[in-house]
XYZ file of N, CA and C in Angstrom:
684
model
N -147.213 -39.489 -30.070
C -145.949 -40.000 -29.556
C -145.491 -41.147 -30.455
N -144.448 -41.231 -30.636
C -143.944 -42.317 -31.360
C -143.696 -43.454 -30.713
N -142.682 -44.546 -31.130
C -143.265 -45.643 -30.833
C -141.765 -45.683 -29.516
N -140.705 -44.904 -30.186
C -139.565 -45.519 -29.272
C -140.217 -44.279 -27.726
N -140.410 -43.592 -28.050
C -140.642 -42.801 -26.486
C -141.832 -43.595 -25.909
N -142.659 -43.755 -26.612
C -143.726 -45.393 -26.031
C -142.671 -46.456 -25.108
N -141.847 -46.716 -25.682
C -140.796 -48.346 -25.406
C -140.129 -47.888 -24.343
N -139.746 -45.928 -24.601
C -138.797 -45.829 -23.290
C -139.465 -45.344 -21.868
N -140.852 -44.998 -22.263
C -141.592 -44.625 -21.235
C -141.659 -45.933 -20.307
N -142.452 -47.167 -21.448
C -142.787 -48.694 -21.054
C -141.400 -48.534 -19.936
N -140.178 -49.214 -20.272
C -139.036 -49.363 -20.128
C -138.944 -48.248 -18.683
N -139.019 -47.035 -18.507
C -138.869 -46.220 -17.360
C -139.592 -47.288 -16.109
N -141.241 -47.361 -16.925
C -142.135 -48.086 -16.035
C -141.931 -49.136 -15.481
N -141.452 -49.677 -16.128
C -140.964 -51.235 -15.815
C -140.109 -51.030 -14.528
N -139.247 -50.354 -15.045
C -137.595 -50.289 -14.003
C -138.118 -49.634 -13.012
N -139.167 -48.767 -12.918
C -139.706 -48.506 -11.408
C -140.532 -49.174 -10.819
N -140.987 -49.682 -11.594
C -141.891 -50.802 -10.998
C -141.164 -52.012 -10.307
N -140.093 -52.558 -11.283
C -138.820 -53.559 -10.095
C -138.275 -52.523 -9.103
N -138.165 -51.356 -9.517
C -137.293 -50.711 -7.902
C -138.436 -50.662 -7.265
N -139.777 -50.376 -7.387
C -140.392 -50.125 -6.268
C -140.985 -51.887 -5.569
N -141.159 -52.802 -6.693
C -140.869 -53.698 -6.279
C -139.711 -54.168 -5.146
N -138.541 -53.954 -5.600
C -137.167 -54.326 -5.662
C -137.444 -53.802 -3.616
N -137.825 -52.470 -3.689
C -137.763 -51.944 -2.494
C -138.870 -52.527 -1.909
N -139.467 -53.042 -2.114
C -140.742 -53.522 -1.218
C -140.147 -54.843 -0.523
N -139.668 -55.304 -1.448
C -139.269 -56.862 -0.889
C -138.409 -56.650 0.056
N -136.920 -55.029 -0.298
C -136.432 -55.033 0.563
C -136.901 -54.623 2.406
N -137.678 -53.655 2.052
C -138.994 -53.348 3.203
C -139.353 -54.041 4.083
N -139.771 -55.542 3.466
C -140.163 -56.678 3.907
C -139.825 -57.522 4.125
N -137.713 -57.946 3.574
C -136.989 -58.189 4.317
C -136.664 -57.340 5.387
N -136.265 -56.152 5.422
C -135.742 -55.671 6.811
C -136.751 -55.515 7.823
N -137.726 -55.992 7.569
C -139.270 -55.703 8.366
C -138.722 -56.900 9.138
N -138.106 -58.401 8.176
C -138.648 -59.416 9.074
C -137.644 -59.410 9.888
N -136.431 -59.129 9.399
C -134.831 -58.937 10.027
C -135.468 -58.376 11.707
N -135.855 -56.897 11.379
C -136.198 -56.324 12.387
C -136.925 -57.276 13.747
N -137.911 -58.006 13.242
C -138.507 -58.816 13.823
C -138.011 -59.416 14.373
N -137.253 -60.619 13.706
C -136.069 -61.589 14.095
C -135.312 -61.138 15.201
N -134.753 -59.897 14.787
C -133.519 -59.427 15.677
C -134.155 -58.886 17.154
N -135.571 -58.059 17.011
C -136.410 -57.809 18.127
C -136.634 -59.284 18.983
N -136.890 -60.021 18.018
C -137.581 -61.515 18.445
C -136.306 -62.318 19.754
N -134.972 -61.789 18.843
C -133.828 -62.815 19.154
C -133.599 -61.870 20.557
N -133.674 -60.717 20.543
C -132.940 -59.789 22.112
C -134.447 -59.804 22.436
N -135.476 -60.269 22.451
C -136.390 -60.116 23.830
C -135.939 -61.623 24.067
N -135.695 -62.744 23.331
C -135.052 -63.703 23.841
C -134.245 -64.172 24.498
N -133.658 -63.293 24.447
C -132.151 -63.367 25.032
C -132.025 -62.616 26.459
N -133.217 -61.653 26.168
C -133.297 -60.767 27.521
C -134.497 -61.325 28.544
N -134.899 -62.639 28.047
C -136.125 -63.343 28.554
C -135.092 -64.254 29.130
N -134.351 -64.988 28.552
C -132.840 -66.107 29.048
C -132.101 -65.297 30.254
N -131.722 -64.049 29.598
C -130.808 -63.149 31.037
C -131.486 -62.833 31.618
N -132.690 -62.585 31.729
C -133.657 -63.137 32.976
C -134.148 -63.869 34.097
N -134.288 -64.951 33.101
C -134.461 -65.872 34.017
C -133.047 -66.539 34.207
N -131.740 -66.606 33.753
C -130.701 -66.512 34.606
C -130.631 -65.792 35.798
N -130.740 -64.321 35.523
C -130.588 -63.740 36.640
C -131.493 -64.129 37.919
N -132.388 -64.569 37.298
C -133.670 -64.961 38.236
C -133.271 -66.325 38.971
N -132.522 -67.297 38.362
C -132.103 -68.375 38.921
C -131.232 -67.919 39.672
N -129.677 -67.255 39.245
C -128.924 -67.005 40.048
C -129.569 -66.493 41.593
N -130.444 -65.193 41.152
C -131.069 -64.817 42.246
C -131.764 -65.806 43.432
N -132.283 -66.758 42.800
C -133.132 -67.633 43.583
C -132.201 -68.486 44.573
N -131.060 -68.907 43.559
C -129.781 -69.495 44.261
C -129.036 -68.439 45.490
N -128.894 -67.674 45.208
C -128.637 -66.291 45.730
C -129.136 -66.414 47.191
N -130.808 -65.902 47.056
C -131.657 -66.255 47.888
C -131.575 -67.485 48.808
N -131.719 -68.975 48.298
C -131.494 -69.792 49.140
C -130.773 -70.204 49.355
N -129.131 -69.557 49.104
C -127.977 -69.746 50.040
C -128.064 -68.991 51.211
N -128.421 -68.061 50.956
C -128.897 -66.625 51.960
C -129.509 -67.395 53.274
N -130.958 -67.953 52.560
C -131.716 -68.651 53.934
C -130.904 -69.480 54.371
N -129.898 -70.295 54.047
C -129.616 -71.366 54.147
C -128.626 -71.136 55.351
N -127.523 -70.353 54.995
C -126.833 -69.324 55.847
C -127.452 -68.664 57.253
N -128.287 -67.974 56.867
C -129.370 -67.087 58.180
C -129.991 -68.637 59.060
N -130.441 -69.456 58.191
C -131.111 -70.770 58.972
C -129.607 -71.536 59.817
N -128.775 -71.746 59.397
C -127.140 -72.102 60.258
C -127.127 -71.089 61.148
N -126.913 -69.853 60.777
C -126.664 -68.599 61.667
C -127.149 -68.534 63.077
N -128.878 -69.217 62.757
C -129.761 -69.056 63.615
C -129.732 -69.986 64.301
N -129.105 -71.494 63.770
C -129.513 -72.603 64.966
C -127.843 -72.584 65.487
N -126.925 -72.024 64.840
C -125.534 -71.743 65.963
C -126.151 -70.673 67.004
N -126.703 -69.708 66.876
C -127.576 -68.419 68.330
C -127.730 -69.137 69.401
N -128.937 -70.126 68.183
C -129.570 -70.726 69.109
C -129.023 -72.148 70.223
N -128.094 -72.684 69.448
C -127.431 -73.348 70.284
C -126.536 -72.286 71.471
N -125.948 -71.766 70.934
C -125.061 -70.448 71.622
C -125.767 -70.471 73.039
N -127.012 -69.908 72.330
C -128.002 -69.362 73.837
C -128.477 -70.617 74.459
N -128.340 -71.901 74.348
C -128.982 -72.758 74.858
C -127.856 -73.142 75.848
N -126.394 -72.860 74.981
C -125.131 -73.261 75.738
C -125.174 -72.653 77.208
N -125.241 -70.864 77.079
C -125.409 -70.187 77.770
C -126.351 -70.850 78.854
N -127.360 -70.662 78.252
C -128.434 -70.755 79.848
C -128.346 -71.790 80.226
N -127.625 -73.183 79.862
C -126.935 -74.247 80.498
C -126.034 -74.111 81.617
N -124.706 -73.328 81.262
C -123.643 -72.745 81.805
C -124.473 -72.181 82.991
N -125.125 -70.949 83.280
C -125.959 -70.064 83.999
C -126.576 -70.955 84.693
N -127.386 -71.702 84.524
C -127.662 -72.557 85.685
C -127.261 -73.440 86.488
N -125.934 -74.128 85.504
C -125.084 -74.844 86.505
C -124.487 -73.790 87.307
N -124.381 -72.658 86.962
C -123.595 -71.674 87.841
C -124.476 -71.483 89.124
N -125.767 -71.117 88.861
C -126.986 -70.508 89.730
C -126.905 -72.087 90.533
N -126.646 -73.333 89.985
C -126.569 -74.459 90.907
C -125.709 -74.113 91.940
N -124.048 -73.777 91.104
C -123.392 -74.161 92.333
C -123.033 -73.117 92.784
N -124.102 -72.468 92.934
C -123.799 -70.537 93.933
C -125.190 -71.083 94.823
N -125.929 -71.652 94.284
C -126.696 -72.261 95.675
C -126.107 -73.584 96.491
N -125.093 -74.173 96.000
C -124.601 -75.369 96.693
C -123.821 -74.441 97.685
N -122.952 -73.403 97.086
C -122.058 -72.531 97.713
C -122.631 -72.012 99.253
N -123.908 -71.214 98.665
C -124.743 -71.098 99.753
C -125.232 -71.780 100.862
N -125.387 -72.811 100.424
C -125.879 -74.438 101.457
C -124.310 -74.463 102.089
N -123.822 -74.862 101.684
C -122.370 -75.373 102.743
C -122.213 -73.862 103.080
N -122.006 -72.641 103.272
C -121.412 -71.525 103.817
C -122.322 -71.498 104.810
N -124.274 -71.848 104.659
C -124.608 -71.480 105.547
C -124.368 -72.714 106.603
N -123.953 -74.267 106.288
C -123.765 -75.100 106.468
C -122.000 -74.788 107.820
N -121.437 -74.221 107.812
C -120.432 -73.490 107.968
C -120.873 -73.171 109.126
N -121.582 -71.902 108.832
C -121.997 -71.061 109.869
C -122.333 -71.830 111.002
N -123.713 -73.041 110.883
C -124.238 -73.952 111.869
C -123.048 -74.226 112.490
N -121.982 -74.650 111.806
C -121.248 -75.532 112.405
C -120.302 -74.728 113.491
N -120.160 -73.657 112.959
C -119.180 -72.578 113.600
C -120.013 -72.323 115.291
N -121.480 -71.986 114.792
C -122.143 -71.545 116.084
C -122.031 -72.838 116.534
N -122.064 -73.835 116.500
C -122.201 -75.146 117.081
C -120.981 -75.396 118.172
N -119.836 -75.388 116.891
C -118.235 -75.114 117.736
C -117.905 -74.157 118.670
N -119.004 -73.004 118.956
C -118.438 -72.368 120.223
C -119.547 -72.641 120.830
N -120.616 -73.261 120.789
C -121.518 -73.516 122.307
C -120.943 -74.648 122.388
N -120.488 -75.532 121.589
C -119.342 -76.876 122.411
C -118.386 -76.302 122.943
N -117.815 -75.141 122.424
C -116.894 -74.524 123.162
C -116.760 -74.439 124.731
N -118.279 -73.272 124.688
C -118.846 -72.626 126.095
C -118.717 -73.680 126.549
N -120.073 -74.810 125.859
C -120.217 -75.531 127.392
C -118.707 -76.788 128.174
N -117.592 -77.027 126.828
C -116.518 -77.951 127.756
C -116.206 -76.919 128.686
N -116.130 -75.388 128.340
C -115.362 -74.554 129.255
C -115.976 -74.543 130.774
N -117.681 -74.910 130.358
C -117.895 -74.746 131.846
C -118.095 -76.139 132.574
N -118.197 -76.923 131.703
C -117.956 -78.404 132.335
C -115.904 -78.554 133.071
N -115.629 -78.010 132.101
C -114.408 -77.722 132.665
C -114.073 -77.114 133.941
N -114.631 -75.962 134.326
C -115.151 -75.132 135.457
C -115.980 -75.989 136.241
N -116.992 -76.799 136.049
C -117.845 -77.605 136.754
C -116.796 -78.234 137.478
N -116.135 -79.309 136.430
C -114.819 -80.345 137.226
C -113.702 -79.462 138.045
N -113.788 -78.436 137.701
C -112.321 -77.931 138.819
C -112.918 -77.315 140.105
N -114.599 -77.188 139.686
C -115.188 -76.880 141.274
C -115.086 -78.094 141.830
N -115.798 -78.951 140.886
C -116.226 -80.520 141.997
C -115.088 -80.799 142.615
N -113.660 -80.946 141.619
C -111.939 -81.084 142.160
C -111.870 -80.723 143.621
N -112.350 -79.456 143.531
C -112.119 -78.461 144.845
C -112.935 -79.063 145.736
N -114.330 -79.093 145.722
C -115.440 -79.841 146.244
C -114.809 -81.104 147.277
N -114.197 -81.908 146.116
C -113.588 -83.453 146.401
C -112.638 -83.362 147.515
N -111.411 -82.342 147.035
C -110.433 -82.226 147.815
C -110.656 -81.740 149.037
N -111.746 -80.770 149.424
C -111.667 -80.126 150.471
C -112.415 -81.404 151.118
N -113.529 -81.897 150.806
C -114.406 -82.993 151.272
C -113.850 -84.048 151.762
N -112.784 -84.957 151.295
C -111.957 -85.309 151.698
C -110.936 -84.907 152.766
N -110.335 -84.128 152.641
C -109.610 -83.465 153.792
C -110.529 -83.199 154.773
N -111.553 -82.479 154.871
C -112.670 -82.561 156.251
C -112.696 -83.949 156.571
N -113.051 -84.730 155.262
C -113.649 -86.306 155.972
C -112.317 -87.213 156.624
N -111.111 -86.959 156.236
C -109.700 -87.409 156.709
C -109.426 -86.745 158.630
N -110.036 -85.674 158.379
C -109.634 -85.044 159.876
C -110.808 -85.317 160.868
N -112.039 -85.305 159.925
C -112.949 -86.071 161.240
C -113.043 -87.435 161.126
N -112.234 -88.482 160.619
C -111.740 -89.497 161.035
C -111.125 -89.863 162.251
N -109.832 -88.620 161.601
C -108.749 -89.104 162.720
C -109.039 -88.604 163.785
N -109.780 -87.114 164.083
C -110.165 -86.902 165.329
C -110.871 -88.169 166.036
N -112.124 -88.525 165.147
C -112.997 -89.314 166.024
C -112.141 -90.661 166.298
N -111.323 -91.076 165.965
C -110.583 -92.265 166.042
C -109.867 -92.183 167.076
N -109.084 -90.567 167.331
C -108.656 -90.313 168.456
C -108.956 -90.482 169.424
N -110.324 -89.706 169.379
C -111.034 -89.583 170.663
C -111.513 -90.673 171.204
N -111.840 -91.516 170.270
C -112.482 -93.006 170.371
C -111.230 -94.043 171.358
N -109.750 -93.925 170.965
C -109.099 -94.371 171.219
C -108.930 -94.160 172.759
N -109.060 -93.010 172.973
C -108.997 -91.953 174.117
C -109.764 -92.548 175.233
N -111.381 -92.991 174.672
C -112.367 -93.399 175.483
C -111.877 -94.468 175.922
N -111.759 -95.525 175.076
C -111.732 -96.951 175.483
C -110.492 -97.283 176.493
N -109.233 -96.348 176.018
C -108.102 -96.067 176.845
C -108.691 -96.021 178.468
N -109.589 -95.204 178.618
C -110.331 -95.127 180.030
C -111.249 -95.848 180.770
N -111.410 -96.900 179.630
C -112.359 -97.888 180.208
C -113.536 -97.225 180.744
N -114.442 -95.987 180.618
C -115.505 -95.573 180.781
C -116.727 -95.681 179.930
N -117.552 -96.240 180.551
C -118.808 -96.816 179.930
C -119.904 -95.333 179.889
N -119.555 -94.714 180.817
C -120.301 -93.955 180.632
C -120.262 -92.216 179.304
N -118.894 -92.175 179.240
C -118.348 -91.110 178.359
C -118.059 -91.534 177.363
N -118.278 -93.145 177.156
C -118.246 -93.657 175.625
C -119.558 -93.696 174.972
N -120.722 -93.465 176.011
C -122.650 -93.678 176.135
C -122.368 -91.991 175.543
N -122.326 -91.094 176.461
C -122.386 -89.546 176.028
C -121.565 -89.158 175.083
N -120.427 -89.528 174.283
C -119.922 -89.444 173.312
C -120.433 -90.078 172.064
N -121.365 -90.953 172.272
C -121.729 -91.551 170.758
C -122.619 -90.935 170.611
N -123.523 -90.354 171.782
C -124.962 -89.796 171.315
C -124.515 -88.585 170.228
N -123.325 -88.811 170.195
C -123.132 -87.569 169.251
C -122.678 -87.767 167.798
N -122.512 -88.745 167.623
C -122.051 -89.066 166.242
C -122.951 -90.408 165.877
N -123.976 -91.331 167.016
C -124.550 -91.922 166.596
C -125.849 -92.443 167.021
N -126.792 -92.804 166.233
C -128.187 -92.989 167.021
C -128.044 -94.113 168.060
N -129.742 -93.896 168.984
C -129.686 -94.518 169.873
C -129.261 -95.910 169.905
N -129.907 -96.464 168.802
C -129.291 -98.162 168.757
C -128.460 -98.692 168.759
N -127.544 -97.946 167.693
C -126.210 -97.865 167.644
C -125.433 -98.183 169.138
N -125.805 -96.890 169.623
C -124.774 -97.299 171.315
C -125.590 -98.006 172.055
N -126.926 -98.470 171.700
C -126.916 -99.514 172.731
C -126.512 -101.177 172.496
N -126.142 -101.381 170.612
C -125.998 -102.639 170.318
C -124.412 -102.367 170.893
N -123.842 -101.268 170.593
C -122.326 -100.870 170.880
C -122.025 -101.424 172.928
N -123.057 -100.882 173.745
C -122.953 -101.305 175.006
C -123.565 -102.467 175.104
N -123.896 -103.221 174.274
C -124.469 -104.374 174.721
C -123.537 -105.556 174.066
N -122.531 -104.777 173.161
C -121.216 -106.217 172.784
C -120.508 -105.840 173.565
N -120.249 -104.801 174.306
C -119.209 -104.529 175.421
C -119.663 -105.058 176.291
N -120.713 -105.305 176.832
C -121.071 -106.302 178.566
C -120.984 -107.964 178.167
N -121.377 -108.062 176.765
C -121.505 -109.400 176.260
C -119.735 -109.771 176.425
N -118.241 -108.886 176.114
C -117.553 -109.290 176.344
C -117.312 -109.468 177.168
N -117.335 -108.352 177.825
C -116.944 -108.623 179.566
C -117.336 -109.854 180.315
N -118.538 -109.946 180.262
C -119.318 -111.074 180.962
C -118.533 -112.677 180.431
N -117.850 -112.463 178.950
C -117.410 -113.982 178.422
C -115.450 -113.488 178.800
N -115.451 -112.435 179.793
C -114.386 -112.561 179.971
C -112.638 -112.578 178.726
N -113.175 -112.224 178.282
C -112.254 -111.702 177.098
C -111.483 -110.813 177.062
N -109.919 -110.830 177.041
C -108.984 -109.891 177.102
C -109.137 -108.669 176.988
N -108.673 -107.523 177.615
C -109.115 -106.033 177.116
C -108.338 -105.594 175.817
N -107.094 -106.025 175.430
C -107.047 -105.677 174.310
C -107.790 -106.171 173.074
N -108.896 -107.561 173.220
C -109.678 -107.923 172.083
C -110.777 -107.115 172.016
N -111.093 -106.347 173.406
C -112.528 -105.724 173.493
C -112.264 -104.294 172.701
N -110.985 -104.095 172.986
C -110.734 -102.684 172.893
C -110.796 -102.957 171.323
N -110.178 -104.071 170.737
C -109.892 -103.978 168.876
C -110.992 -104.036 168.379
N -112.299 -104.866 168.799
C -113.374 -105.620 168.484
C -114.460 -104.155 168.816
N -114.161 -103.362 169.481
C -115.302 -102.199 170.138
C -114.229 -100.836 168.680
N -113.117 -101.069 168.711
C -112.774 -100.093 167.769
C -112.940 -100.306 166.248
N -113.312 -101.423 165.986
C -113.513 -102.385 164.662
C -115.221 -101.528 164.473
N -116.129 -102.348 165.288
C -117.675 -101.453 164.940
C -117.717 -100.186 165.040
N -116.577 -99.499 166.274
C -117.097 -97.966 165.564
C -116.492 -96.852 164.361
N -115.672 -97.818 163.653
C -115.017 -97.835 162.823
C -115.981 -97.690 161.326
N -116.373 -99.167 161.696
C -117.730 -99.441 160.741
C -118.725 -98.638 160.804
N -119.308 -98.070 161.937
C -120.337 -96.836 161.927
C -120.039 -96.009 161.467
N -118.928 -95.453 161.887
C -118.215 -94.208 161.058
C -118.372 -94.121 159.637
N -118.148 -95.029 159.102
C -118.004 -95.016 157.609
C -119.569 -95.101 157.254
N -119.995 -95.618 158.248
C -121.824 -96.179 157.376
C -122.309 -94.899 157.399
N -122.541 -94.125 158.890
C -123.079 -92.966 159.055
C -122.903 -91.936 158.321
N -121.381 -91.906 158.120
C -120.834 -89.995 158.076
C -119.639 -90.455 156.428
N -118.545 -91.172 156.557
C -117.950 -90.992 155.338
C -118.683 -91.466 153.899
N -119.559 -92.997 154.159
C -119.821 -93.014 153.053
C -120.718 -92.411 152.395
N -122.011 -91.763 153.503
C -123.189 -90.857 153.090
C -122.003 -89.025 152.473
N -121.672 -88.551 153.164
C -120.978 -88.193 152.372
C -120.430 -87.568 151.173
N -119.884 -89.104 151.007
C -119.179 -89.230 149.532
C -119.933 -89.512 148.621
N -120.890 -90.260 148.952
C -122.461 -89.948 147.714
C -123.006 -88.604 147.723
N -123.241 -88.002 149.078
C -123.858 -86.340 148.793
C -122.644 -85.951 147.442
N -121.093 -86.218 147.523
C -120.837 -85.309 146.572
C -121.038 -85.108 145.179
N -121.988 -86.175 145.125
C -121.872 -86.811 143.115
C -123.657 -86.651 143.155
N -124.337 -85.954 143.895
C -125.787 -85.409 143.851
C -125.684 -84.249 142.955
N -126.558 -83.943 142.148
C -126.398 -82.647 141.344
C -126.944 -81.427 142.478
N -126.548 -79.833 142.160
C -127.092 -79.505 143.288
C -125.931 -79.021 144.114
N -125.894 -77.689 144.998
C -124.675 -77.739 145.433
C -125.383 -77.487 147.312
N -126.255 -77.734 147.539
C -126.803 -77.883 148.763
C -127.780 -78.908 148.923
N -128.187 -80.148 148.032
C -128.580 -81.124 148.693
C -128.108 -82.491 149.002
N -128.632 -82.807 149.859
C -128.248 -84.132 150.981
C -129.123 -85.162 150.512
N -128.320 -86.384 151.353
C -129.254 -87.680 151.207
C -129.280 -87.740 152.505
N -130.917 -88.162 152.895
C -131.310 -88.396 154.481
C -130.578 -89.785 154.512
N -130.603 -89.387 155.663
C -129.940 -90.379 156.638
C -131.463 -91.535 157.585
């Protein structure tokens, strides 16, 4: 071989040797590029990550934050409620107390009723009681006053003796005949004997028969007496 195909072989060698050089370096730039650029988007996707991850977290504890309000408005809600509900359940039992309170009073108002009605009835018997009692006791007055008048009119000692035994005990007519001889004997007008003998049996009358009586009528009881 000669010397220039020697120089151009050299010369081939060379120039492939910088391209394969030439390409190696480039190799090993785009190797690192690659790297870099891998390096820079897992970076970036490590950043939008943990953004998203913050946002999320923020996300999240607005969420609780929200659900935790949510929950203590319920919960007030329901506390409101069963407040309300028991003042209610209070005053449906107050309701109850005075209605049954009511009732007492209602049954109360007609046995006060009943009983003025029959106290009422009581007084319009006793009325009757009174009135008729009276009117008997007015007519056996005036009879006996009559009759009394009647006696003494006759000056008989003896039918004024048998007439009292009837309306009065023994003592009675004998203190009664014994102020009648006591007058006589002191001589005393017959019209003083007659006023003075109609005066005590006047007074007996009333002791014996009207005023006993008029106490029997205020005895409870519609048949008992006060002895005499």
């Amino acid at each position: 071989m000669d010397r220039d195909t020697k120089q151009k072989l050299k010369r081939i060698w060379f120039l492939r040797s910088l391209l394969g050089l030439a390409m190696l370096v480039t190799l090993g730039f785009c190797l690192r590029q690659v790297q870099a650029v891998s390096t820079h988007t897992a970076m970036h996707r490590q950043a939008q990550e943990q953004l998203q991850t913050q946002e999320l977290r923020q996300l999240l504890r607005q969420l609780l934050r929200q659900t935790q309000e949510h929950l203590q408005e319920q919960l007030q809600t329901q506390e409101h409620l069963q407040e309300q509900l028991q003042t209610q359940e209070h005053l449906l039992r107050q309701l109850q107390t005075q209605e049954h309170l009511l009732r007492q009073l209602l049954l109360h108002m007609q046995q006060v009723k009943q009983e003025l009605r029959q106290l009422l009835l009581h007084m319009q018997q006793v009325k009757q009681k009174s009135n008729q009692a009276w009117l008997f006791l007015g007519l056996s007055v005036l009879g006996c006053m009559a009759l009394l008048l009647l006696l003494l009119s006759q000056q008989n000692q003896v039918s004024l003796t048998l007439t009292g035994q009837l309306f009065f005990p023994e003592e009675c007519i004998a203190e009664l005949e014994a102020l009648h001889q006591r007058m006589k004997s002191q001589q005393r007008p017959l019209w003083f004997i007659r006023l003075k003998m109609l005066q005590e049996i006047v007074e007996l009358l009333w002791a014996f028969h009207v005023h006993i009586k008029f106490e029997n009528l205020w005895l409870p009881g519609k048949n008992s007496k006060m002895d005499e």
